PDB file of N, CA, C and O in Angstrom:
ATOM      1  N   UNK A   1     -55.325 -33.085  24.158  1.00  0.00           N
ATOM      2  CA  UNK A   1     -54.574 -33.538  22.996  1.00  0.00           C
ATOM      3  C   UNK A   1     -54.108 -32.366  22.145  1.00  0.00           C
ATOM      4  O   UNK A   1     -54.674 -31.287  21.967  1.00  0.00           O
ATOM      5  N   UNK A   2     -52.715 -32.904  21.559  1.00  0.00           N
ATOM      6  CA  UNK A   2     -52.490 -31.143  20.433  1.00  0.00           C
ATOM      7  C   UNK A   2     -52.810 -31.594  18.803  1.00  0.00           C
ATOM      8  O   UNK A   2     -52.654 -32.509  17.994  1.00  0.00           O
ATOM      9  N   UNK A   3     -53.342 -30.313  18.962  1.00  0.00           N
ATOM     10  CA  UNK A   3     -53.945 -30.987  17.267  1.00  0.00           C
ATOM     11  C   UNK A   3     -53.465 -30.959  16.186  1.00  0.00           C
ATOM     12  O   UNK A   3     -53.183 -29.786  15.939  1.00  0.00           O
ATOM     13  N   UNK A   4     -53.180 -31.661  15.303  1.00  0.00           N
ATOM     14  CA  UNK A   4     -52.554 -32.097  14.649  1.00  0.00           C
ATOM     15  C   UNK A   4     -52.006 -31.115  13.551  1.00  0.00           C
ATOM     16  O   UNK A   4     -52.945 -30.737  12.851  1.00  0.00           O
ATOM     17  N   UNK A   5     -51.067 -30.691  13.247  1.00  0.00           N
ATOM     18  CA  UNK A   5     -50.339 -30.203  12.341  1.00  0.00           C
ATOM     19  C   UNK A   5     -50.672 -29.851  11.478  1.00  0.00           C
ATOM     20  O   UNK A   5     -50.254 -30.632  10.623  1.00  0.00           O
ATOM     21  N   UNK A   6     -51.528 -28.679  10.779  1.00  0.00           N
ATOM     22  CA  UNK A   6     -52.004 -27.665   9.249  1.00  0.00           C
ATOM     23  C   UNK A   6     -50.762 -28.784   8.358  1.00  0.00           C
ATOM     24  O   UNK A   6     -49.822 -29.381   8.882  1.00  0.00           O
ATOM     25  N   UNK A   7     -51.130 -28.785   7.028  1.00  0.00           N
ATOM     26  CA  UNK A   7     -50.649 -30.152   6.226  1.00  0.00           C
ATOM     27  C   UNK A   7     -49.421 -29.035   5.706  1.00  0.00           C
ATOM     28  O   UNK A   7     -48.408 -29.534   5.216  1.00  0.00           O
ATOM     29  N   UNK A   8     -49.505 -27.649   5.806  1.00  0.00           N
ATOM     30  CA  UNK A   8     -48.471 -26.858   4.911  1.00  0.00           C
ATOM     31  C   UNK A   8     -47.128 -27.308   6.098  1.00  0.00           C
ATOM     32  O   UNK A   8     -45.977 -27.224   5.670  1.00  0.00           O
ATOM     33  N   UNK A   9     -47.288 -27.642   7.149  1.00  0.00           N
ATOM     34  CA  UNK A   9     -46.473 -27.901   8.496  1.00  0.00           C
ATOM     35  C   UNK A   9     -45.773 -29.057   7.927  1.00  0.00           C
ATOM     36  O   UNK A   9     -46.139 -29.505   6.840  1.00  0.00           O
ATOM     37  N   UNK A  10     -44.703 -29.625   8.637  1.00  0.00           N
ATOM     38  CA  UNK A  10     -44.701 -31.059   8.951  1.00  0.00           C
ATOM     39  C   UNK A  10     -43.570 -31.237  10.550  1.00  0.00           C
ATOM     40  O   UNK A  10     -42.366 -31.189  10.803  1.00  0.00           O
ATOM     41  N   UNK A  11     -44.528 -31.398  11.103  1.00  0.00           N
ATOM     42  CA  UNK A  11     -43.197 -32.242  12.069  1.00  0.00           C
ATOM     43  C   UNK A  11     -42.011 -33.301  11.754  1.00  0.00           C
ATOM     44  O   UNK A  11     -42.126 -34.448  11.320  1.00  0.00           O
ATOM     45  N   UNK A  12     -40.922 -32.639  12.072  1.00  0.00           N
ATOM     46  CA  UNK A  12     -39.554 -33.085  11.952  1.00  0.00           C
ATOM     47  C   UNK A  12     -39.086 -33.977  13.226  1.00  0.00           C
ATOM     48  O   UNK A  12     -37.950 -34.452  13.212  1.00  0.00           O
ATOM     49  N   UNK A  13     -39.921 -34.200  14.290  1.00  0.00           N
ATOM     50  CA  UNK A  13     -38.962 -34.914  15.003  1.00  0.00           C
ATOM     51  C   UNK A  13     -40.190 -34.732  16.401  1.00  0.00           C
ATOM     52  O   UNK A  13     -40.993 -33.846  16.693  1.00  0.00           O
ATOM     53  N   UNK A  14     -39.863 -35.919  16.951  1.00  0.00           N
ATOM     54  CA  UNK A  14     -41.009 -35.952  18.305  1.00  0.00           C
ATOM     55  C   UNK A  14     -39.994 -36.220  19.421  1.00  0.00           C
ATOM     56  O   UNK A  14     -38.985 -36.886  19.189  1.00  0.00           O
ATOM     57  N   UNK A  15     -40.315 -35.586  20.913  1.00  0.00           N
ATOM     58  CA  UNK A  15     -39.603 -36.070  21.654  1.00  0.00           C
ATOM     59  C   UNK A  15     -40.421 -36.177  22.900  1.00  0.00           C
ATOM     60  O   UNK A  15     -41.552 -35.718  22.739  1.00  0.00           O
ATOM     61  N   UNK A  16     -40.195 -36.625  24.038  1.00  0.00           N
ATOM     62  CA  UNK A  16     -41.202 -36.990  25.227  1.00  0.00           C
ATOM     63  C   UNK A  16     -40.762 -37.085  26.347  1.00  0.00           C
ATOM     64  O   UNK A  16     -40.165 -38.145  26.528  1.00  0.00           O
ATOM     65  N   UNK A  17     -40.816 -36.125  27.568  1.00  0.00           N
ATOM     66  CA  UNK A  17     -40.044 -36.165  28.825  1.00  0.00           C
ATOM     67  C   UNK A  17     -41.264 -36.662  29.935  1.00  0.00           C
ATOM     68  O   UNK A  17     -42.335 -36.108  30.186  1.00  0.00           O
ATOM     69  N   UNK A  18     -40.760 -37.746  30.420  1.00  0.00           N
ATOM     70  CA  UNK A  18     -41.391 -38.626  31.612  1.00  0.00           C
ATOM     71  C   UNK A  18     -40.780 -38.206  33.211  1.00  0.00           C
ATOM     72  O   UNK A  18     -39.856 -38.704  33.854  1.00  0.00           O
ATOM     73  N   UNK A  19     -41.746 -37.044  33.544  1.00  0.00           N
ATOM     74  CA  UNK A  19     -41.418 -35.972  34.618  1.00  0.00           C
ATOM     75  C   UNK A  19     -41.156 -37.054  35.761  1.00  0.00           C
ATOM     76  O   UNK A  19     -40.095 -36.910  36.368  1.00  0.00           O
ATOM     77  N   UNK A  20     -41.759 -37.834  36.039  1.00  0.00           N
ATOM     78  CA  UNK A  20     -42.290 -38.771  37.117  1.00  0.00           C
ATOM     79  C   UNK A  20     -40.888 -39.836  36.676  1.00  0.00           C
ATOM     80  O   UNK A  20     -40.092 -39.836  37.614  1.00  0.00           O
ATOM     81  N   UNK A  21     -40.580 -40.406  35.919  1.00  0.00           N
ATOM     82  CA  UNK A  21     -39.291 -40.940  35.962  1.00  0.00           C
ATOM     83  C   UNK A  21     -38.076 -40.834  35.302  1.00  0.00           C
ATOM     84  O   UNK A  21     -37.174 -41.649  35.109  1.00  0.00           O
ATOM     85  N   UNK A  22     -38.270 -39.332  34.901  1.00  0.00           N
ATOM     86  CA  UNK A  22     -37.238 -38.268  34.624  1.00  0.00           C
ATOM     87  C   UNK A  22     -36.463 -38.477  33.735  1.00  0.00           C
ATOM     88  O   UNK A  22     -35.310 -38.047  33.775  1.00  0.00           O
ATOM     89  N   UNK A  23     -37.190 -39.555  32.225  1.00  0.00           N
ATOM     90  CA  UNK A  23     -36.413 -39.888  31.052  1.00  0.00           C
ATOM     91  C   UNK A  23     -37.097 -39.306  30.222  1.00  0.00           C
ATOM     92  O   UNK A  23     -38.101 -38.634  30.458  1.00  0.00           O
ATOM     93  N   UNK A  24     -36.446 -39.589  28.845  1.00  0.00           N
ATOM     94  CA  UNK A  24     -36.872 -38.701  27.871  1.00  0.00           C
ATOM     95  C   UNK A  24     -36.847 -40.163  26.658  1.00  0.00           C
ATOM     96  O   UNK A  24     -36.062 -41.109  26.588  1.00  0.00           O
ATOM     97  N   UNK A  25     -37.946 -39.843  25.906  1.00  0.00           N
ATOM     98  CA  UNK A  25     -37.797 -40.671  24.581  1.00  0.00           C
ATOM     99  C   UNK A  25     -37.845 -39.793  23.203  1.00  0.00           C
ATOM    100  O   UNK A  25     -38.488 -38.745  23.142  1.00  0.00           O
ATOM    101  N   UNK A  26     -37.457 -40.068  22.630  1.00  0.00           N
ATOM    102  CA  UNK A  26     -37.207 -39.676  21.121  1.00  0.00           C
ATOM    103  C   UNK A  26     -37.104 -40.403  20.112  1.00  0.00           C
ATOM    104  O   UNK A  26     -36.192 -41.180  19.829  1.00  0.00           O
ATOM    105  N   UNK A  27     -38.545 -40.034  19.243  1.00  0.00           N
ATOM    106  CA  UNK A  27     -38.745 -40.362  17.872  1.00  0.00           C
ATOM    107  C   UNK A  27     -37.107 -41.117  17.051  1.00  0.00           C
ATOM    108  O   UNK A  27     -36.041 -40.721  17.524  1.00  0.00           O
ATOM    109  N   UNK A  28     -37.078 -41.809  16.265  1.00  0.00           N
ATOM    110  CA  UNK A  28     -36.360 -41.845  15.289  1.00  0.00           C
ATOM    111  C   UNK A  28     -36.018 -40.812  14.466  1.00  0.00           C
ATOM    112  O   UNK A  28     -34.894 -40.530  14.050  1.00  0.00           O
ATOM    113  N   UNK A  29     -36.768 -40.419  14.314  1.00  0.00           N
ATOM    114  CA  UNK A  29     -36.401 -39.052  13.654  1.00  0.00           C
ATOM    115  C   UNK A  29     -35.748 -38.173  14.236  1.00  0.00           C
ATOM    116  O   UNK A  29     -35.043 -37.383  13.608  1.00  0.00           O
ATOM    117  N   UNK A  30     -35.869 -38.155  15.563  1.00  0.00           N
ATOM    118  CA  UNK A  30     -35.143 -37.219  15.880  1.00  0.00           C
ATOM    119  C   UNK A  30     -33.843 -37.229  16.351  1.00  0.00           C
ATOM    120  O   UNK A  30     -33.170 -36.215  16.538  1.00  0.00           O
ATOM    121  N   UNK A  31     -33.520 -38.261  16.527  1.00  0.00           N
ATOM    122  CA  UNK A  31     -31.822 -38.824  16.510  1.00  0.00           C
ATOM    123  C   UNK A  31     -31.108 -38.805  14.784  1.00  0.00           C
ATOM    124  O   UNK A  31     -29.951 -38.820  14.364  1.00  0.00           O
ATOM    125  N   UNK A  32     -32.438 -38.766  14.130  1.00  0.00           N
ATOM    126  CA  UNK A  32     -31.601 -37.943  12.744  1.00  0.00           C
ATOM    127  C   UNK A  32     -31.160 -36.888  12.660  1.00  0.00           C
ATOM    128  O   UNK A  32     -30.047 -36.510  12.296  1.00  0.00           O
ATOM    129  N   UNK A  33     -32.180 -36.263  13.058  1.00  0.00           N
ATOM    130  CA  UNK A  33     -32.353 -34.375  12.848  1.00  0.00           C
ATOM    131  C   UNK A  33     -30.961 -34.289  14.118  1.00  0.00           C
ATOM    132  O   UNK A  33     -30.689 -33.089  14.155  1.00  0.00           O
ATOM    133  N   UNK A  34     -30.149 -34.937  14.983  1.00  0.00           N
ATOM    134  CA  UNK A  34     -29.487 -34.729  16.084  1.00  0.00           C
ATOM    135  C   UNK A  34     -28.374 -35.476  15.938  1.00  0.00           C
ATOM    136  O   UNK A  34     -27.612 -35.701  16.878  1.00  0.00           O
ATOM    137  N   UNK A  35     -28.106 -36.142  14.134  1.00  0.00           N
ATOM    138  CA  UNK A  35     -27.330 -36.996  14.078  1.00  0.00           C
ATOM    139  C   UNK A  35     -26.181 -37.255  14.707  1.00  0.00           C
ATOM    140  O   UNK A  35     -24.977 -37.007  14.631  1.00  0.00           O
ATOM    141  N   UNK A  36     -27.394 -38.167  15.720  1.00  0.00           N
ATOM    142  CA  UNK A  36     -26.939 -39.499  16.106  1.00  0.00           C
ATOM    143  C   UNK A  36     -27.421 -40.930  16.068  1.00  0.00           C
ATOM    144  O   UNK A  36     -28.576 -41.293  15.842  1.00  0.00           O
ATOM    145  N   UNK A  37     -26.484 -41.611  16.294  1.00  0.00           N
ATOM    146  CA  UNK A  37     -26.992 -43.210  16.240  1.00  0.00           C
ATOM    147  C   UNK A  37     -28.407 -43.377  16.796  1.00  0.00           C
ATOM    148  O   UNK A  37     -28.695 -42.734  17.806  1.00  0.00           O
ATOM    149  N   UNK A  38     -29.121 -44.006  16.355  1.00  0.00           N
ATOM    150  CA  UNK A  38     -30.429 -44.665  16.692  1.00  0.00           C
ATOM    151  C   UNK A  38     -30.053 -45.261  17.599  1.00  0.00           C
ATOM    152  O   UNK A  38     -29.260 -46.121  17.216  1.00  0.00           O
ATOM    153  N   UNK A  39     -30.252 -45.276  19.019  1.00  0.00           N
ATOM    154  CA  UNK A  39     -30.046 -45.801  20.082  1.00  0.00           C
ATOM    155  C   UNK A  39     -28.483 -45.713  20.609  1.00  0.00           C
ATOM    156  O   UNK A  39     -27.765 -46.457  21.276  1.00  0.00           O
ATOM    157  N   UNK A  40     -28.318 -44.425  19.974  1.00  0.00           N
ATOM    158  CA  UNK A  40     -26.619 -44.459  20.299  1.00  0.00           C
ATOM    159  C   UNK A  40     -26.914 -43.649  21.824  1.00  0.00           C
ATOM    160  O   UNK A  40     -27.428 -44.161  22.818  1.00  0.00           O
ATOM    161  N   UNK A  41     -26.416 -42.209  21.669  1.00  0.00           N
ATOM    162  CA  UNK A  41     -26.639 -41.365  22.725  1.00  0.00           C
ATOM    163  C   UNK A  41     -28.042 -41.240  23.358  1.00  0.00           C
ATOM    164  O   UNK A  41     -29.082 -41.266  22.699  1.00  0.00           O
ATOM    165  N   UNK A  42     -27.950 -41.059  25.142  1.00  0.00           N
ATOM    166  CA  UNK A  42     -28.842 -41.190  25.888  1.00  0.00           C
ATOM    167  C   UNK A  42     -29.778 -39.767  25.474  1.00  0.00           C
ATOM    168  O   UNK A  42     -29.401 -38.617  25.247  1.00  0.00           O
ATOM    169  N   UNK A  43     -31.001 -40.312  25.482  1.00  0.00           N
ATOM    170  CA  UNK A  43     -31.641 -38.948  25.516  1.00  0.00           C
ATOM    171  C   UNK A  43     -31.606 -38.255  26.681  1.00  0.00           C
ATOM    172  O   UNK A  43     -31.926 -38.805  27.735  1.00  0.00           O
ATOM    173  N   UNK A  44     -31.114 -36.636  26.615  1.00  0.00           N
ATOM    174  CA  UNK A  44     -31.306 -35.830  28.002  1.00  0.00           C
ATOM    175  C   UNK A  44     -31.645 -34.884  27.434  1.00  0.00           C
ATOM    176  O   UNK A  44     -31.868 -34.812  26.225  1.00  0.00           O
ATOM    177  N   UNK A  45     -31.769 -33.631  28.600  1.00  0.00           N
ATOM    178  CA  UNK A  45     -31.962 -32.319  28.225  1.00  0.00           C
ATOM    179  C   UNK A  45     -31.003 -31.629  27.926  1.00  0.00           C
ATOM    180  O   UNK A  45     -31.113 -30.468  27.530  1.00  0.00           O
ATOM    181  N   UNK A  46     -29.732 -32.343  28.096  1.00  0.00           N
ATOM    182  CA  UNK A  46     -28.661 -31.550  28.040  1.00  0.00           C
ATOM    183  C   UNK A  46     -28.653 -31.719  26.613  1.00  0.00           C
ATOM    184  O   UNK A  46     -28.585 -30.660  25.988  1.00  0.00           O
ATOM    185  N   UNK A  47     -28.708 -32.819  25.904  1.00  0.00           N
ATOM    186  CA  UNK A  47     -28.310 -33.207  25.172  1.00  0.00           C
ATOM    187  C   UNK A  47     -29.005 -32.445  24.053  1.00  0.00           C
ATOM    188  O   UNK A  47     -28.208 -32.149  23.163  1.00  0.00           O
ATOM    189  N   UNK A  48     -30.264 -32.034  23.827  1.00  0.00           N
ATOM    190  CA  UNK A  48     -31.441 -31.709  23.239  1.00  0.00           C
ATOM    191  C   UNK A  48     -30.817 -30.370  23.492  1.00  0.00           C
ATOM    192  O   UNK A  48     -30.740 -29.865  22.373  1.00  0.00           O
ATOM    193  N   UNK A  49     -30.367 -29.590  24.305  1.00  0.00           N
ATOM    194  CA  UNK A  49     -30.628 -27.879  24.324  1.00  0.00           C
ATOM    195  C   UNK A  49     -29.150 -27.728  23.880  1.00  0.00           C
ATOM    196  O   UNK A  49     -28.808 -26.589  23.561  1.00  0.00           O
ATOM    197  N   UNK A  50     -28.189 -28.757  23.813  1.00  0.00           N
ATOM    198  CA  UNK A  50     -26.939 -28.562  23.349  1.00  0.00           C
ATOM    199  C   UNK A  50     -26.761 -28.894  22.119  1.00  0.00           C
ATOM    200  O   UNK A  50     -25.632 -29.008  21.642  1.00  0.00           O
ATOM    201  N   UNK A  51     -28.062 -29.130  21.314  1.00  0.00           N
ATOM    202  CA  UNK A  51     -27.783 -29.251  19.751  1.00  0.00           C
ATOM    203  C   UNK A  51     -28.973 -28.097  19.127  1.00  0.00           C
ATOM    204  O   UNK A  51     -29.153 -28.009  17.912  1.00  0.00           O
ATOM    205  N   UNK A  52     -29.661 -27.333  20.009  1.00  0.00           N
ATOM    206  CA  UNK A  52     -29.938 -26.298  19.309  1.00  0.00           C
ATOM    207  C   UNK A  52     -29.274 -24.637  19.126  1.00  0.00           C
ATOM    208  O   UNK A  52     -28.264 -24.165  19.647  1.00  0.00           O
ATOM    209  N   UNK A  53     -30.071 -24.120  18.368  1.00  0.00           N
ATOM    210  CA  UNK A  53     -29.112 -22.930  18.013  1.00  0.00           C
ATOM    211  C   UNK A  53     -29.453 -22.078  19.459  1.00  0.00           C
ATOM    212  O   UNK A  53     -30.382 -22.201  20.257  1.00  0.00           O
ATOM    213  N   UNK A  54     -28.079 -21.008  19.421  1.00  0.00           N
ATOM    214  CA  UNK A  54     -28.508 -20.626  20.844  1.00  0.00           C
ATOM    215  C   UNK A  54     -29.250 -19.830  21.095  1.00  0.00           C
ATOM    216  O   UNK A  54     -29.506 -19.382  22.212  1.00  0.00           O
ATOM    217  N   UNK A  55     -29.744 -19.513  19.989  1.00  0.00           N
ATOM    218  CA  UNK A  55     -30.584 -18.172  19.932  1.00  0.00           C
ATOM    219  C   UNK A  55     -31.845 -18.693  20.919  1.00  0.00           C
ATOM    220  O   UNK A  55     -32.410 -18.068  21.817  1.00  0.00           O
ATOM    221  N   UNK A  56     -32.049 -19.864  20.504  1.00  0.00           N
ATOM    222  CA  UNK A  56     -33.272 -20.676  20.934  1.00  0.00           C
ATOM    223  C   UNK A  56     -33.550 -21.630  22.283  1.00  0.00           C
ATOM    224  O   UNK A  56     -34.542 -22.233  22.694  1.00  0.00           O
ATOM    225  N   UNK A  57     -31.976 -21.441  22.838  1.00  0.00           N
ATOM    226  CA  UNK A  57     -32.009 -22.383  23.961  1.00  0.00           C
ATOM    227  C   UNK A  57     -32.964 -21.616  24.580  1.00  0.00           C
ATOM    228  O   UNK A  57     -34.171 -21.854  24.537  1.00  0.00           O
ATOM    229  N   UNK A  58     -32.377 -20.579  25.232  1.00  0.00           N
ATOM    230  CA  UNK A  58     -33.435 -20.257  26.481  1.00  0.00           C
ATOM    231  C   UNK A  58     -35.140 -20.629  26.221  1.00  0.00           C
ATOM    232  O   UNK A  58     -35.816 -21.401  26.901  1.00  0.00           O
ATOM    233  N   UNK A  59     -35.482 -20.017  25.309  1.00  0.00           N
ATOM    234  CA  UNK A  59     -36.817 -20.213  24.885  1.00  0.00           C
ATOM    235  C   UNK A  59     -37.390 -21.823  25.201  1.00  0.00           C
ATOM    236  O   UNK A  59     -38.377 -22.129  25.870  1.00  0.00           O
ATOM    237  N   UNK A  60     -36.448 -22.713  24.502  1.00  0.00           N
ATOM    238  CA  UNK A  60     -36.596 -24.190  25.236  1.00  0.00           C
ATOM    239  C   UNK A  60     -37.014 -24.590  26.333  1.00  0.00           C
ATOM    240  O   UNK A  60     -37.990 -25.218  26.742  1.00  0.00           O
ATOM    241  N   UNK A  61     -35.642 -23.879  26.968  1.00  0.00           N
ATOM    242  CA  UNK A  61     -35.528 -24.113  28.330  1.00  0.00           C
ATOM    243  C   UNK A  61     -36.891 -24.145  29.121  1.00  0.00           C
ATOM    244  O   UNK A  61     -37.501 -25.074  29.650  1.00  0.00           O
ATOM    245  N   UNK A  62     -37.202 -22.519  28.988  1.00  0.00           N
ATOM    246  CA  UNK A  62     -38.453 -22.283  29.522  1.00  0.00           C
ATOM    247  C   UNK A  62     -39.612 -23.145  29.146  1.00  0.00           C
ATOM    248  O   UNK A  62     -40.372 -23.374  30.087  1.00  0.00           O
ATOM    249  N   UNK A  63     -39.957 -23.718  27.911  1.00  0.00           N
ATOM    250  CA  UNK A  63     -41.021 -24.178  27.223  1.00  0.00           C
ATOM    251  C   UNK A  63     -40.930 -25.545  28.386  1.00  0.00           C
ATOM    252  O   UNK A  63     -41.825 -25.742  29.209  1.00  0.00           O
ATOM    253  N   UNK A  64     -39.537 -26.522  28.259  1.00  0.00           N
ATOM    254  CA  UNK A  64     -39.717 -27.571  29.300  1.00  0.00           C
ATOM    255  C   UNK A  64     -39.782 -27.450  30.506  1.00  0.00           C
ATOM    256  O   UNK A  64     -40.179 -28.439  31.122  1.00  0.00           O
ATOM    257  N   UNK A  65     -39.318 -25.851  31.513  1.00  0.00           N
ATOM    258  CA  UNK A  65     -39.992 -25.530  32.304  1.00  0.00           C
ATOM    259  C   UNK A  65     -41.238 -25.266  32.533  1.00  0.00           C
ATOM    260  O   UNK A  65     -41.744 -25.959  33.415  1.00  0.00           O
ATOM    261  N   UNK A  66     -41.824 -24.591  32.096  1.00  0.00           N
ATOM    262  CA  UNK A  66     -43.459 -24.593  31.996  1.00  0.00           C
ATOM    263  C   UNK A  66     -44.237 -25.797  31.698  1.00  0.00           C
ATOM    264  O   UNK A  66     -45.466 -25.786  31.639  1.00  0.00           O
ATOM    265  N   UNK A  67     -43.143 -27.365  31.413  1.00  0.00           N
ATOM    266  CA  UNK A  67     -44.522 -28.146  30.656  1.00  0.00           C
ATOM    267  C   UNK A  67     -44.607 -29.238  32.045  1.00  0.00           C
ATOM    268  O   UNK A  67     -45.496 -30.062  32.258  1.00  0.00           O
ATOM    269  N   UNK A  68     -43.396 -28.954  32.889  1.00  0.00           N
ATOM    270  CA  UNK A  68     -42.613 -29.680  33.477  1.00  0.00           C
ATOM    271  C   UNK A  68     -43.856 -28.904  35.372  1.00  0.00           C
ATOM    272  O   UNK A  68     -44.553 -29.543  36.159  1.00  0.00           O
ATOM    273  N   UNK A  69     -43.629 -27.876  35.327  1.00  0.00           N
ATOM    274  CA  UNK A  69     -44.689 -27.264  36.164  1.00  0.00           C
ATOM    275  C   UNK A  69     -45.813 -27.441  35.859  1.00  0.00           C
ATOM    276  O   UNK A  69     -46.422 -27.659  36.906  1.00  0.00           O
ATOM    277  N   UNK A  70     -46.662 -27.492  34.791  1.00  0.00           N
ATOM    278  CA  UNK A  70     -48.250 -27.193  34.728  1.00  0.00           C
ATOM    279  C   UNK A  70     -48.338 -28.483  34.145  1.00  0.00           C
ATOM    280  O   UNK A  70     -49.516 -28.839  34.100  1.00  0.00           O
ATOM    281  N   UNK A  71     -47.419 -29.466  33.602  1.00  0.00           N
ATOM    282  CA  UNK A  71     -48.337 -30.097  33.055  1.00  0.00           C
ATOM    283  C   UNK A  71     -48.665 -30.482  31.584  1.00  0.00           C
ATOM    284  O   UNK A  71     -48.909 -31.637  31.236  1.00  0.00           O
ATOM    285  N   UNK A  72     -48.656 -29.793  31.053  1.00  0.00           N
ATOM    286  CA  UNK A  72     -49.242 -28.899  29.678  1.00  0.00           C
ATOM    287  C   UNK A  72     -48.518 -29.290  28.906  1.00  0.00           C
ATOM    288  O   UNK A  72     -47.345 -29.000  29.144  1.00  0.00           O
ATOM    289  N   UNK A  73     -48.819 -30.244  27.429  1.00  0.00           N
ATOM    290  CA  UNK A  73     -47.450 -30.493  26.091  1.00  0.00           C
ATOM    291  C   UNK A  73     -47.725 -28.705  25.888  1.00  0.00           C
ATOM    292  O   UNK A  73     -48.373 -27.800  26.414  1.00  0.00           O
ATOM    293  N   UNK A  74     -46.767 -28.925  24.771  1.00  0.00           N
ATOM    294  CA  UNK A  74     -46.067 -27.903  24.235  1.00  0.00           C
ATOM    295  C   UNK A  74     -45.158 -28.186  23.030  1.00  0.00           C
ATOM    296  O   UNK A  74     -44.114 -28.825  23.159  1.00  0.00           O
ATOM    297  N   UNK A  75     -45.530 -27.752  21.997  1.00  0.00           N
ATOM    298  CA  UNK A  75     -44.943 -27.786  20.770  1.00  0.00           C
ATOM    299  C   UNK A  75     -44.210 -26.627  20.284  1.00  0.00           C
ATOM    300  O   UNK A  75     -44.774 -25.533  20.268  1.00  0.00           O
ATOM    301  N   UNK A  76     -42.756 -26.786  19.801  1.00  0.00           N
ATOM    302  CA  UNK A  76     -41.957 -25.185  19.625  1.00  0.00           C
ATOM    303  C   UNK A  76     -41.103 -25.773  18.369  1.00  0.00           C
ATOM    304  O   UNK A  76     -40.850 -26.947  18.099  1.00  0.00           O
ATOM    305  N   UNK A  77     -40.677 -24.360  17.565  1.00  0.00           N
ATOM    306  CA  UNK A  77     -40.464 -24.237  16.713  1.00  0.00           C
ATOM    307  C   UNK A  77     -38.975 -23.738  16.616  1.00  0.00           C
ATOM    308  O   UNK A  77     -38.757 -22.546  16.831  1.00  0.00           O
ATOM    309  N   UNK A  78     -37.599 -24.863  16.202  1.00  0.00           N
ATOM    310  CA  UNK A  78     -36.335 -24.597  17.010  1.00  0.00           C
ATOM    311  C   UNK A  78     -35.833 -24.708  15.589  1.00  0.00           C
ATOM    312  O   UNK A  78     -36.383 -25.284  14.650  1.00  0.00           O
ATOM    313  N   UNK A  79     -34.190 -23.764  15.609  1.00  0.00           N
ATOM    314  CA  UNK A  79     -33.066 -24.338  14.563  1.00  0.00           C
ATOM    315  C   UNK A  79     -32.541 -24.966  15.436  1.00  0.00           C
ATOM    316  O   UNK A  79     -32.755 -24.887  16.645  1.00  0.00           O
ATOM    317  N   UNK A  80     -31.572 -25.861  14.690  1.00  0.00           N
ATOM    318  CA  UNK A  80     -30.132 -26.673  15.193  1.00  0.00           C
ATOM    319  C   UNK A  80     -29.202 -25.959  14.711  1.00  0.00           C
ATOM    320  O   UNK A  80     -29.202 -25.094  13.836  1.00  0.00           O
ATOM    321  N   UNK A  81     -28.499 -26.341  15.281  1.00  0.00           N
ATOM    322  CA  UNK A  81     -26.702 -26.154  15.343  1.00  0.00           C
ATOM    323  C   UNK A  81     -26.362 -24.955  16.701  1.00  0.00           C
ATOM    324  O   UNK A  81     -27.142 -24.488  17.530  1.00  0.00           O
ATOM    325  N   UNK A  82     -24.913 -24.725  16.508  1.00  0.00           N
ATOM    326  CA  UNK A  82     -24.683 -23.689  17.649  1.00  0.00           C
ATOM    327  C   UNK A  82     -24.630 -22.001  16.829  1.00  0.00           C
ATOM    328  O   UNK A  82     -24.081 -21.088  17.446  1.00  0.00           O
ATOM    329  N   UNK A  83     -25.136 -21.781  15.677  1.00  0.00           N
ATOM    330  CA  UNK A  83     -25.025 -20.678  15.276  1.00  0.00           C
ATOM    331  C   UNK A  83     -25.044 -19.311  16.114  1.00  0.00           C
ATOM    332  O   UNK A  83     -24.913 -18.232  15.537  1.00  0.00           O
TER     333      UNK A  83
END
């Protein structure tokens, strides 16, 4: 389990990739933080690494590679936009 968030923190947005049937779910929140419609756009990866900044894609990338091989959540710390 990952433990829960120091209170000075707050998580902005949850998301969840189902390796085994290769979908993704996402918090409500996080179709805010990605404004879009609540049940508008499909969740993907494309979709998720194409609304962060790019400084940060790769780093992503890798993080859902590695969680996607071992197993392992993984919590990361991203801007948005394409800056």
């Amino acid at each position: 389990p990952v433990p829960p968030a120091p209170s000075a923190r707050r998580l902005a947005g949850r998301y969840r990739y189902d390796r085994r049937a290769d979908t993704w779910t996402w918090s409500p929140a996080m179709s805010v933080l990605l404004n879009l419609a609540p049940n508008g756009a499909h969740p993907c990866t494309e979709l998720l690494v194409r609304s962060l900044h790019q400084g940060d894609r790769p780093r992503a990338l890798d993080a859902i590679a590695g969680a996607c091989a071992t197993g392992t959540p993984f919590a990361l710390r991203v801007r948005l936009g394409s800056g």
